XYZ file of N, CA and C in Angstrom:
795
model
N 77.932 88.582 104.045
C 76.869 87.867 104.731
C 75.596 88.704 104.731
N 74.462 88.048 104.490
C 73.179 88.732 104.481
C 72.227 88.001 105.415
N 71.544 88.732 106.302
C 70.549 88.150 107.181
C 69.189 88.730 106.847
N 68.123 87.952 107.102
C 66.777 88.429 106.808
C 66.403 89.550 107.758
N 65.476 90.397 107.345
C 65.027 91.530 108.159
C 63.522 91.487 108.296
N 63.013 92.050 109.398
C 61.575 92.106 109.619
C 60.930 93.263 108.858
N 61.743 94.187 108.330
C 61.223 95.361 107.630
C 61.214 95.087 106.131
N 60.053 95.247 105.503
C 59.951 94.985 104.071
C 60.877 95.925 103.298
N 61.618 95.359 102.377
C 62.526 96.146 101.559
C 63.900 96.349 102.169
N 64.122 95.838 103.384
C 65.420 95.971 104.038
C 66.075 94.612 104.189
N 67.378 94.587 104.153
C 68.128 93.381 104.480
C 69.298 93.742 105.374
N 69.546 92.881 106.335
C 70.669 93.071 107.247
C 71.926 92.505 106.595
N 72.996 93.274 106.597
C 74.217 92.876 105.916
C 75.403 93.042 106.861
N 76.520 92.454 106.501
C 77.757 92.649 107.244
C 78.920 92.664 106.275
N 79.966 93.375 106.645
C 81.166 93.457 105.815
C 82.346 93.791 106.710
N 83.538 93.569 106.202
C 84.749 93.753 106.993
C 85.318 95.150 106.813
N 85.923 95.663 107.883
C 86.573 96.962 107.819
C 87.974 96.878 108.390
N 88.903 97.551 107.729
C 90.252 97.640 108.263
C 90.384 98.678 109.345
N 89.366 99.552 109.471
C 89.441 100.625 110.462
C 89.516 100.118 111.872
N 88.868 99.014 112.142
C 88.901 98.406 113.464
C 89.727 97.141 113.475
N 90.806 97.096 112.703
C 91.697 95.943 112.602
C 90.895 94.691 112.233
N 90.239 94.761 111.092
C 89.503 93.614 110.584
C 88.190 93.353 111.283
N 87.539 94.381 111.774
C 86.266 94.226 112.477
C 85.130 93.954 111.489
N 84.091 93.327 112.002
C 82.884 93.088 111.214
C 81.887 94.198 111.496
N 81.470 94.877 110.446
C 80.499 95.959 110.566
C 79.123 95.443 110.173
N 78.119 95.826 110.936
C 76.738 95.449 110.653
C 76.021 96.628 110.011
N 75.221 96.333 109.005
C 74.504 97.393 108.315
C 73.130 96.956 107.886
N 72.360 97.911 107.384
C 71.024 97.650 106.854
C 70.922 98.307 105.489
N 70.645 97.497 104.487
C 70.502 97.965 103.115
C 69.015 98.043 102.792
N 68.578 99.211 102.327
C 67.164 99.426 102.038
C 67.001 99.756 100.554
N 66.152 98.986 99.866
C 65.964 99.159 98.427
C 65.073 100.357 98.134
N 65.424 101.068 97.080
C 64.642 102.209 96.632
C 63.242 101.766 96.221
N 62.235 102.474 96.692
C 60.856 102.121 96.408
C 60.432 102.649 95.031
N 59.808 101.792 94.263
C 59.176 102.225 93.022
C 60.047 102.233 91.794
N 61.353 102.027 91.950
C 62.208 102.006 90.771
C 63.488 101.254 91.084
N 64.080 100.698 90.036
C 65.364 100.020 90.170
C 66.474 101.021 89.874
N 67.393 101.160 90.783
C 68.503 102.099 90.605
C 69.724 101.561 91.325
N 70.895 101.929 90.820
C 72.132 101.566 91.506
C 72.553 102.643 92.498
N 72.005 103.861 92.357
C 72.399 104.987 93.207
C 72.047 104.705 94.664
N 73.015 104.896 95.537
C 72.833 104.535 96.944
C 73.406 105.611 97.853
N 72.657 105.918 98.903
C 73.125 106.814 99.949
C 73.704 105.990 101.085
N 74.833 106.435 101.619
C 75.427 105.829 102.806
C 75.228 106.803 103.959
N 74.672 106.300 105.074
C 74.347 107.159 106.211
C 75.174 106.756 107.424
N 75.760 107.768 108.072
C 76.667 107.566 109.199
C 76.095 108.198 110.467
N 76.022 107.426 111.518
C 75.415 107.876 112.769
C 76.382 108.722 113.606
N 75.850 109.315 114.648
C 76.634 110.162 115.532
C 77.203 109.427 116.726
N 77.662 110.194 117.710
C 78.317 109.650 118.887
C 77.324 108.955 119.803
N 77.768 107.849 120.408
C 76.991 107.115 121.412
C 75.633 106.647 120.874
N 75.613 106.193 119.644
C 74.351 105.735 119.058
C 74.651 104.638 118.045
N 73.772 104.451 117.061
C 73.973 103.410 116.072
C 72.999 103.574 114.925
N 73.033 102.631 114.021
C 72.274 102.770 112.776
C 70.771 102.662 112.995
N 70.347 102.029 114.070
C 68.919 101.795 114.276
C 68.323 102.657 115.371
N 69.016 103.703 115.730
C 68.515 104.607 116.753
C 68.244 105.973 116.135
N 66.977 106.351 116.122
C 66.601 107.714 115.798
C 66.842 108.188 114.396
N 67.562 109.312 114.288
C 67.585 110.123 113.083
C 68.103 109.389 111.852
N 69.228 108.718 111.950
C 69.829 108.064 110.783
C 68.896 107.001 110.217
N 68.260 106.240 111.089
C 67.308 105.225 110.619
C 66.145 105.869 109.864
N 65.609 106.962 110.418
C 64.450 107.596 109.779
C 64.830 108.220 108.439
N 66.000 108.826 108.349
C 66.446 109.386 107.076
C 66.673 108.294 106.043
N 67.292 107.197 106.451
C 67.570 106.107 105.516
C 66.278 105.533 104.960
N 65.334 105.279 105.835
C 64.062 104.729 105.380
C 63.284 105.743 104.544
N 63.341 107.005 104.945
C 62.608 108.026 104.209
C 63.105 108.202 102.794
N 64.414 108.229 102.606
C 64.972 108.375 101.261
C 64.565 107.206 100.372
N 64.616 105.999 100.917
C 64.248 104.828 100.127
C 62.749 104.805 99.836
N 61.931 105.097 100.835
C 60.476 105.042 100.659
C 59.971 106.124 99.715
N 60.673 107.247 99.648
C 60.279 108.307 98.720
C 60.789 108.073 97.303
N 61.512 106.985 97.102
C 62.000 106.660 95.768
C 63.178 107.499 95.319
N 63.951 108.016 96.278
C 65.115 108.835 95.928
C 66.295 107.948 95.535
N 66.579 106.929 96.341
C 67.731 106.064 96.106
C 67.674 104.896 97.085
N 68.563 103.925 96.884
C 68.802 102.908 97.898
C 69.545 103.557 99.063
N 69.520 102.918 100.220
C 70.286 103.451 101.346
C 71.001 102.328 102.083
N 72.159 102.652 102.596
C 72.905 101.760 103.487
C 73.258 102.544 104.736
N 72.771 102.102 105.867
C 73.192 102.654 107.155
C 73.927 101.554 107.901
N 74.959 101.903 108.647
C 75.750 100.872 109.306
C 76.282 101.398 110.634
N 76.672 100.464 111.492
C 77.263 100.808 112.780
C 78.778 100.919 112.626
N 79.332 102.035 113.091
C 80.787 102.173 113.104
C 81.419 101.111 114.015
N 82.706 100.890 113.843
C 83.453 99.972 114.695
C 83.202 100.271 116.176
N 82.852 99.226 116.935
C 82.636 99.387 118.367
C 81.322 100.019 118.748
N 80.439 100.223 117.774
C 79.130 100.817 118.018
C 78.044 99.830 117.586
N 76.882 99.915 118.230
C 75.754 99.085 117.828
C 76.107 97.613 117.791
N 75.837 96.971 116.647
C 76.091 95.539 116.501
C 77.441 95.234 115.863
N 78.220 96.247 115.540
C 79.528 96.011 114.927
C 80.537 95.590 115.992
N 81.498 94.798 115.579
C 82.517 94.330 116.517
C 83.604 95.388 116.695
N 84.543 95.099 117.573
C 85.636 96.022 117.831
C 85.388 96.878 119.054
N 86.373 97.698 119.379
C 86.323 98.550 120.563
C 85.892 99.963 120.197
N 85.004 100.509 121.002
C 84.599 101.904 120.822
C 85.781 102.828 121.111
N 85.904 103.872 120.289
C 86.966 104.859 120.477
C 86.361 106.249 120.360
N 86.409 107.012 121.439
C 85.832 108.350 121.469
C 86.478 109.266 120.422
N 87.704 108.960 120.045
C 88.411 109.769 119.044
C 88.675 108.972 117.770
N 87.793 108.019 117.460
C 88.084 107.098 116.361
C 87.716 107.597 114.983
N 87.958 108.848 114.690
C 87.545 109.425 113.405
C 88.253 108.769 112.217
N 89.565 108.566 112.328
C 90.287 107.979 111.203
C 89.831 106.554 110.937
N 89.583 105.791 111.993
C 89.074 104.429 111.814
C 87.691 104.448 111.185
N 86.874 105.445 111.547
C 85.532 105.511 110.989
C 85.550 105.951 109.527
N 86.531 106.737 109.139
C 86.716 107.039 107.719
C 87.012 105.740 106.953
N 87.816 104.863 107.556
C 88.079 103.568 106.927
C 86.827 102.699 106.902
N 85.967 102.849 107.916
C 84.687 102.133 107.896
C 83.839 102.578 106.703
N 83.844 103.881 106.420
C 83.112 104.377 105.251
C 83.683 103.763 103.972
N 85.007 103.687 103.885
C 85.632 103.075 102.710
C 85.206 101.615 102.569
N 85.060 100.922 103.699
C 84.603 99.529 103.654
C 83.159 99.450 103.166
N 82.330 100.401 103.573
C 80.943 100.440 103.097
C 80.896 100.670 101.593
N 81.765 101.543 101.095
C 81.845 101.800 99.654
C 82.220 100.519 98.907
N 83.241 99.822 99.411
C 83.665 98.581 98.761
C 82.560 97.543 98.777
N 81.807 97.473 99.876
C 80.691 96.532 99.953
C 79.639 96.857 98.902
N 79.256 98.123 98.781
C 78.249 98.502 97.790
C 78.719 98.154 96.380
N 79.955 98.469 96.088
C 80.469 98.193 94.757
C 80.497 96.695 94.466
N 80.730 95.874 95.498
C 80.712 94.422 95.310
C 79.316 93.914 95.010
N 78.303 94.700 95.372
C 76.911 94.335 95.103
C 76.377 94.991 93.832
N 77.242 95.676 93.089
C 76.821 96.337 91.865
C 76.065 97.629 92.100
N 76.239 98.236 93.277
C 75.574 99.489 93.618
C 76.560 100.646 93.553
N 76.042 101.853 93.313
C 76.892 103.030 93.133
C 76.761 103.983 94.317
N 77.828 104.209 95.060
C 77.789 105.223 96.119
C 77.501 106.590 95.507
N 76.422 107.221 95.932
C 75.967 108.471 95.320
C 76.056 109.657 96.273
N 75.450 109.519 97.442
C 75.480 110.609 98.409
C 75.875 110.052 99.773
N 76.719 110.794 100.479
C 77.220 110.403 101.793
C 76.638 111.355 102.829
N 75.931 110.800 103.822
C 75.197 111.597 104.797
C 75.681 111.246 106.195
N 75.968 112.255 107.005
C 76.402 112.000 108.370
C 75.784 112.976 109.346
N 75.447 112.473 110.539
C 74.867 113.312 111.595
C 75.850 113.441 112.753
N 76.026 114.663 113.251
C 76.845 114.951 114.425
C 78.290 114.485 114.183
N 78.806 113.543 114.998
C 80.152 113.036 114.733
C 80.240 112.438 113.333
N 79.147 111.803 112.889
C 79.120 111.267 111.535
C 79.261 112.345 110.486
N 78.801 113.571 110.795
C 78.991 114.688 109.883
C 80.457 115.017 109.685
N 81.212 114.973 110.785
C 82.655 115.199 110.675
C 83.317 114.105 109.853
N 82.895 112.858 110.083
C 83.497 111.725 109.370
C 83.236 111.812 107.869
N 82.015 112.167 107.471
C 81.728 112.209 106.027
C 82.498 113.334 105.347
N 82.728 114.429 106.048
C 83.533 115.500 105.464
C 85.000 115.072 105.347
N 85.495 114.361 106.346
C 86.866 113.853 106.279
C 87.016 112.889 105.108
N 86.044 111.986 104.951
C 86.116 111.044 103.834
C 85.986 111.789 102.509
N 85.100 112.765 102.457
C 84.896 113.517 101.224
C 86.117 114.284 100.772
N 87.025 114.579 101.706
C 88.253 115.299 101.351
C 89.298 114.391 100.728
N 89.059 113.070 100.772
C 90.029 112.148 100.190
C 89.870 112.106 98.678
N 90.954 111.863 97.998
C 90.957 111.928 96.533
C 90.207 110.777 95.890
N 90.009 109.676 96.628
C 89.368 108.508 96.025
C 87.898 108.373 96.389
N 87.294 109.418 96.926
C 85.877 109.349 97.259
C 85.034 109.278 95.985
N 84.132 108.295 95.881
C 83.285 108.190 94.688
C 81.977 108.968 94.803
N 81.700 109.568 95.961
C 80.403 110.204 96.178
C 80.282 111.506 95.380
N 79.091 111.718 94.836
C 78.829 112.924 94.062
C 78.359 114.087 94.928
N 77.819 113.788 96.103
C 77.308 114.811 97.010
C 77.531 114.358 98.455
N 77.537 115.339 99.357
C 77.680 115.065 100.785
C 76.649 115.890 101.540
N 76.030 115.277 102.554
C 75.104 115.986 103.432
C 75.640 115.923 104.856
N 75.883 117.079 105.433
C 76.395 117.215 106.784
C 75.253 117.712 107.678
N 74.751 116.839 108.540
C 73.639 117.189 109.418
C 74.183 117.462 110.818
N 74.252 118.739 111.169
C 74.700 119.141 112.506
C 76.024 118.494 112.880
N 76.981 118.524 111.947
C 78.280 117.921 112.203
C 79.204 118.854 112.969
N 80.014 118.251 113.829
C 80.993 119.036 114.575
C 82.302 119.073 113.813
N 82.825 120.268 113.571
C 84.089 120.403 112.852
C 85.111 121.236 113.616
N 84.687 121.908 114.693
C 85.595 122.753 115.471
C 85.947 122.031 116.764
N 87.221 121.700 116.923
C 87.686 120.990 118.108
C 88.748 121.835 118.823
N 89.276 121.286 119.893
C 90.297 122.008 120.644
C 89.728 122.835 121.780
N 88.399 122.791 121.983
C 87.778 123.523 123.091
C 87.557 122.567 124.261
N 87.389 123.084 125.476
C 87.189 122.214 126.640
C 85.961 121.317 126.479
N 86.052 120.094 127.004
C 84.942 119.147 126.941
C 83.797 119.630 127.829
N 82.604 119.776 127.253
C 81.432 120.178 128.021
C 80.518 118.995 128.329
N 80.776 117.862 127.683
C 79.893 116.714 127.817
C 80.057 116.014 129.162
N 81.270 116.037 129.721
C 81.581 115.264 130.908
C 81.760 116.164 132.125
N 81.554 115.561 133.299
C 81.737 116.312 134.538
C 83.221 116.421 134.871
N 83.565 117.348 135.744
C 84.959 117.499 136.170
C 85.421 116.244 136.893
N 84.506 115.588 137.618
C 84.871 114.345 138.315
C 85.236 113.258 137.313
N 84.492 113.163 136.212
C 84.807 112.166 135.188
C 86.145 112.457 134.524
N 86.396 113.712 134.214
C 87.664 114.077 133.584
C 88.834 113.826 134.528
N 88.626 114.055 135.822
C 89.681 113.796 136.788
C 89.956 112.300 136.888
N 88.905 111.486 136.809
C 89.092 110.034 136.822
C 89.908 109.581 135.620
N 89.641 110.182 134.454
C 90.429 109.835 133.272
C 91.893 110.201 133.457
N 92.137 111.371 134.052
C 93.529 111.786 134.280
C 94.228 110.854 135.265
N 93.499 110.403 136.272
C 94.104 109.576 137.322
C 94.202 108.106 136.939
N 93.118 107.578 136.328
C 93.048 106.136 136.065
C 93.216 105.784 134.593
N 93.254 106.785 133.727
C 93.415 106.529 132.303
C 92.126 106.456 131.523
N 90.994 106.291 132.252
C 89.709 106.216 131.564
C 88.579 106.280 132.589
N 87.355 106.439 132.079
C 86.165 106.317 132.912
C 85.030 105.773 132.054
N 83.978 105.282 132.708
C 82.831 104.741 132.001
C 81.737 105.803 131.942
N 81.337 106.139 130.726
C 80.286 107.133 130.506
C 78.984 106.398 130.226
N 77.934 106.735 130.978
C 76.657 106.044 130.835
C 75.521 107.043 130.711
N 75.333 107.634 129.523
C 74.193 108.534 129.333
C 72.887 107.765 129.478
N 71.848 108.453 129.891
C 70.587 107.777 130.210
C 69.996 107.039 129.021
N 70.230 107.539 127.797
C 69.612 106.895 126.636
C 70.313 105.608 126.223
N 71.513 105.342 126.743
C 72.236 104.139 126.328
C 72.268 103.064 127.401
N 71.676 103.351 128.585
C 71.687 102.362 129.668
C 71.022 101.056 129.193
N 71.548 99.881 129.614
C 72.630 99.701 130.580
C 74.022 99.693 129.957
N 74.126 99.959 128.646
C 75.436 99.963 127.991
C 76.194 101.238 128.336
N 77.467 101.088 128.648
C 78.315 102.245 128.889
C 79.370 102.376 127.814
N 80.060 103.494 127.835
C 81.079 103.787 126.829
C 82.377 104.147 127.542
N 83.451 103.416 127.233
C 84.737 103.665 127.865
C 85.410 104.872 127.212
N 85.652 105.914 127.992
C 86.299 107.133 127.504
C 87.722 107.174 128.066
N 88.708 107.151 127.199
C 90.103 107.130 127.655
C 90.715 108.524 127.611
N 91.731 108.714 128.429
C 92.453 109.977 128.406
C 93.146 110.179 127.063
N 93.633 109.083 126.484
C 94.256 109.186 125.162
C 93.292 109.765 124.142
N 92.037 109.274 124.161
C 91.040 109.764 123.207
C 90.694 111.224 123.476
N 90.579 111.601 124.737
C 90.298 113.001 125.070
C 91.402 113.907 124.554
N 92.648 113.473 124.738
C 93.780 114.271 124.248
C 93.790 114.342 122.728
N 93.482 113.218 122.069
C 93.516 113.176 120.606
C 92.458 114.088 120.001
N 91.271 114.117 120.591
C 90.215 115.000 120.076
C 90.619 116.471 120.157
N 91.408 116.810 121.162
C 91.833 118.195 121.297
C 92.763 118.629 120.167
N 93.374 117.667 119.495
C 94.328 117.999 118.422
C 93.690 117.975 117.038
N 92.409 117.586 116.949
C 91.746 117.534 115.642
C 91.600 118.934 115.052
N 91.920 119.076 113.782
C 91.781 120.351 113.081
C 91.161 120.098 111.717
N 89.851 119.979 111.686
C 89.171 119.680 110.427
C 89.150 120.870 109.479
N 89.361 122.064 110.008
C 89.328 123.244 109.138
C 90.317 123.132 107.991
N 91.434 122.451 108.216
C 92.471 122.376 107.190
C 92.084 121.481 106.013
N 91.151 120.540 106.235
C 90.808 119.625 105.137
C 89.531 120.041 104.410
N 88.743 120.923 104.982
C 87.461 121.273 104.361
C 87.596 121.871 102.960
N 88.616 122.691 102.684
C 88.741 123.216 101.308
C 89.008 122.133 100.261
N 89.335 120.909 100.699
C 89.594 119.817 99.755
C 88.345 118.980 99.476
N 87.209 119.395 100.007
C 85.943 118.721 99.695
C 85.358 119.430 98.477
N 85.510 118.835 97.304
C 85.192 119.523 96.056
C 83.783 119.239 95.531
N 83.118 118.207 96.048
C 81.754 117.929 95.591
C 80.783 118.853 96.326
N 79.563 119.030 95.803
C 78.583 119.861 96.502
C 78.256 119.305 97.890
N 78.168 120.195 98.856
C 77.880 119.822 100.245
C 76.672 120.614 100.737
N 75.742 119.907 101.356
C 74.625 120.537 102.053
C 74.848 120.384 103.546
N 74.808 121.503 104.278
C 74.817 121.455 105.737
C 73.457 121.899 106.247
N 72.849 121.060 107.104
C 71.598 121.426 107.766
C 71.874 121.499 109.255
N 71.527 122.626 109.842
C 71.842 122.882 111.247
C 70.615 123.491 111.909
N 70.324 123.098 113.128
C 69.173 123.620 113.834
C 69.474 124.933 114.536
N 68.535 125.867 114.476
C 68.736 127.148 115.165
C 68.724 126.992 116.674
N 68.140 125.889 117.181
C 68.073 125.650 118.617
C 68.953 124.478 119.044
N 70.011 124.225 118.291
C 70.930 123.129 118.633
C 71.499 123.367 120.026
N 71.268 122.410 120.922
C 71.713 122.540 122.304
C 73.077 121.900 122.558
N 73.636 121.248 121.525
C 74.916 120.566 121.665
C 76.045 121.355 121.015
N 75.795 121.881 119.814
C 76.817 122.582 119.048
C 76.416 124.031 118.809
N 77.416 124.864 118.630
C 77.182 126.268 118.316
C 77.070 126.459 116.806
N 76.424 127.537 116.409
C 76.265 127.839 114.981
C 77.612 128.026 114.286
N 78.659 128.269 115.064
C 80.007 128.408 114.496
C 80.384 127.187 113.664
N 79.879 126.004 114.065
C 80.203 124.779 113.320
C 79.710 124.891 111.876
N 78.435 125.256 111.705
C 77.866 125.376 110.364
C 78.529 126.495 109.589
N 78.803 127.603 110.252
C 79.425 128.746 109.579
C 80.822 128.408 109.079
N 81.551 127.586 109.846
C 82.901 127.183 109.435
C 82.859 126.345 108.168
N 81.932 125.386 108.105
C 81.808 124.558 106.906
C 81.407 125.415 105.714
N 80.452 126.311 105.916
C 79.986 127.173 104.822
C 81.107 128.055 104.288
N 81.985 128.474 105.162
C 83.068 129.375 104.756
C 84.186 128.646 104.029
N 84.440 127.392 104.384
C 85.635 126.710 103.891
C 85.377 125.705 102.770
N 84.173 125.162 102.669
C 83.884 124.198 101.593
C 83.521 124.969 100.325
N 84.192 124.694 99.206
C 83.997 125.513 97.993
C 82.574 125.519 97.446
N 81.906 124.374 97.417
C 80.564 124.277 96.807
C 79.583 123.889 97.909
N 79.061 124.882 98.579
C 78.338 124.624 99.823
C 76.986 125.317 99.861
N 75.992 124.600 100.429
C 74.664 125.155 100.690
C 74.374 124.990 102.178
N 73.975 126.064 102.829
C 73.678 126.030 104.266
C 72.189 126.271 104.483
N 71.566 125.370 105.251
C 70.176 125.523 105.659
C 70.125 125.532 107.181
N 69.632 126.634 107.745
C 69.409 126.729 109.186
C 67.927 126.441 109.426
N 67.634 125.327 110.094
C 66.251 124.886 110.271
C 65.669 125.500 111.551
N 64.684 126.376 111.412
C 64.135 127.065 112.583
C 63.557 126.100 113.620
N 63.935 126.301 114.866
C 63.395 125.517 115.968
C 63.988 124.138 116.150
N 64.906 123.734 115.271
C 65.451 122.375 115.339
C 66.546 122.280 116.386
N 66.499 121.184 117.152
C 67.558 120.872 118.097
C 68.565 119.931 117.448
N 69.529 119.453 118.222
C 70.634 118.692 117.641
C 70.156 117.413 116.954
N 69.173 116.734 117.538
C 68.682 115.480 116.960
C 67.407 115.662 116.145
N 66.996 116.898 115.918
C 65.863 117.238 115.042
C 64.566 116.543 115.479
N 64.395 116.411 116.800
C 63.168 115.797 117.307
C 61.946 116.554 116.801
N 60.981 115.777 116.311
C 59.709 116.270 115.774
C 59.870 117.085 114.491
N 61.093 117.201 114.012
C 61.328 117.896 112.745
C 62.068 116.997 111.746
N 62.012 115.693 111.989
C 62.693 114.758 111.101
C 62.177 114.852 109.666
N 60.868 114.990 109.502
C 60.312 115.069 108.148
C 60.721 116.358 107.453
N 60.799 117.436 108.184
C 61.262 118.698 107.602
C 62.713 118.578 107.159
N 63.520 117.941 107.969
C 64.915 117.691 107.594
C 64.968 116.840 106.331
N 64.173 115.785 106.279
C 64.143 114.925 105.098
C 63.708 115.714 103.870
N 62.727 116.590 104.025
C 62.290 117.432 102.913
C 63.448 118.276 102.376
N 64.203 118.881 103.274
C 65.330 119.730 102.859
C 66.362 118.921 102.082
N 66.659 117.726 102.563
C 67.650 116.881 101.894
C 67.146 116.444 100.521
N 65.897 116.010 100.454
C 65.342 115.559 99.174
C 65.290 116.695 98.150
N 64.915 117.885 98.591
C 64.873 119.034 97.682
C 66.251 119.327 97.124
N 67.253 119.320 97.984
C 68.620 119.616 97.548
C 69.142 118.528 96.586
N 68.838 117.277 96.910
C 69.296 116.195 96.026
C 68.634 116.231 94.655
N 67.452 116.807 94.579
C 66.726 116.870 93.295
C 67.179 118.031 92.415
N 67.961 118.956 92.955
C 68.431 120.083 92.165
C 69.707 119.716 91.426
N 69.914 120.243 90.227
C 71.147 119.939 89.487
C 72.380 120.418 90.262
N 73.458 119.676 90.122
C 74.715 120.099 90.750
C 75.181 121.402 90.113
N 75.732 122.295 90.948
C 76.212 123.567 90.412
C 77.510 123.390 89.657
């Protein structure tokens, strides 16, 4: 299904994913400016956000407007305009969402070229990249979290106690009001068991990690772990950048475009 868009060069699309038990995912396809190409970047958003909020939207539009490639950004299952239930630990389902995006592009005669993810999306793109059937030639990990098993710092002790007692609680960060996010004890427990370090050596395509020196959400250990374990890796530490790269979005885009323009090693 394709819906019209108010943004020139963009079209709103939808496709089915098995990750959310047959959920409908909403996406935005943006045509490359100035040239016809099949090469397409797929962009994956972070936690508690969506395809049309902030960084992922700006990167998708920037890549297309600069004539680098087409772009597809989409909402994961239970996020944004996509159907299904939000899952705080839904990494495996979101990997299946990426596979659904790949199938959609191929049905349109487009070629998945580079896979880009921010924050939680960074973890998802690395997980997908470790699979043997990934068609992507490159991966960009923007401030992705890969080290789990540490105590949750995002939630208050009262919220965690509510999850232990009632099975879940409603998380309502100020930027998502009035929408809340149901956080279950099952998901909290599942995140504690994630071990992405074991799959990173199986990501064989070139990977760029961009991490801010002033990231207030994640520690530099995240970037260092990816750099140490991914065989073909480039690490860029962006001075002064915070987790969402506020006011440094263009600098981030510059770094990505420069890396994509260099020959693969």
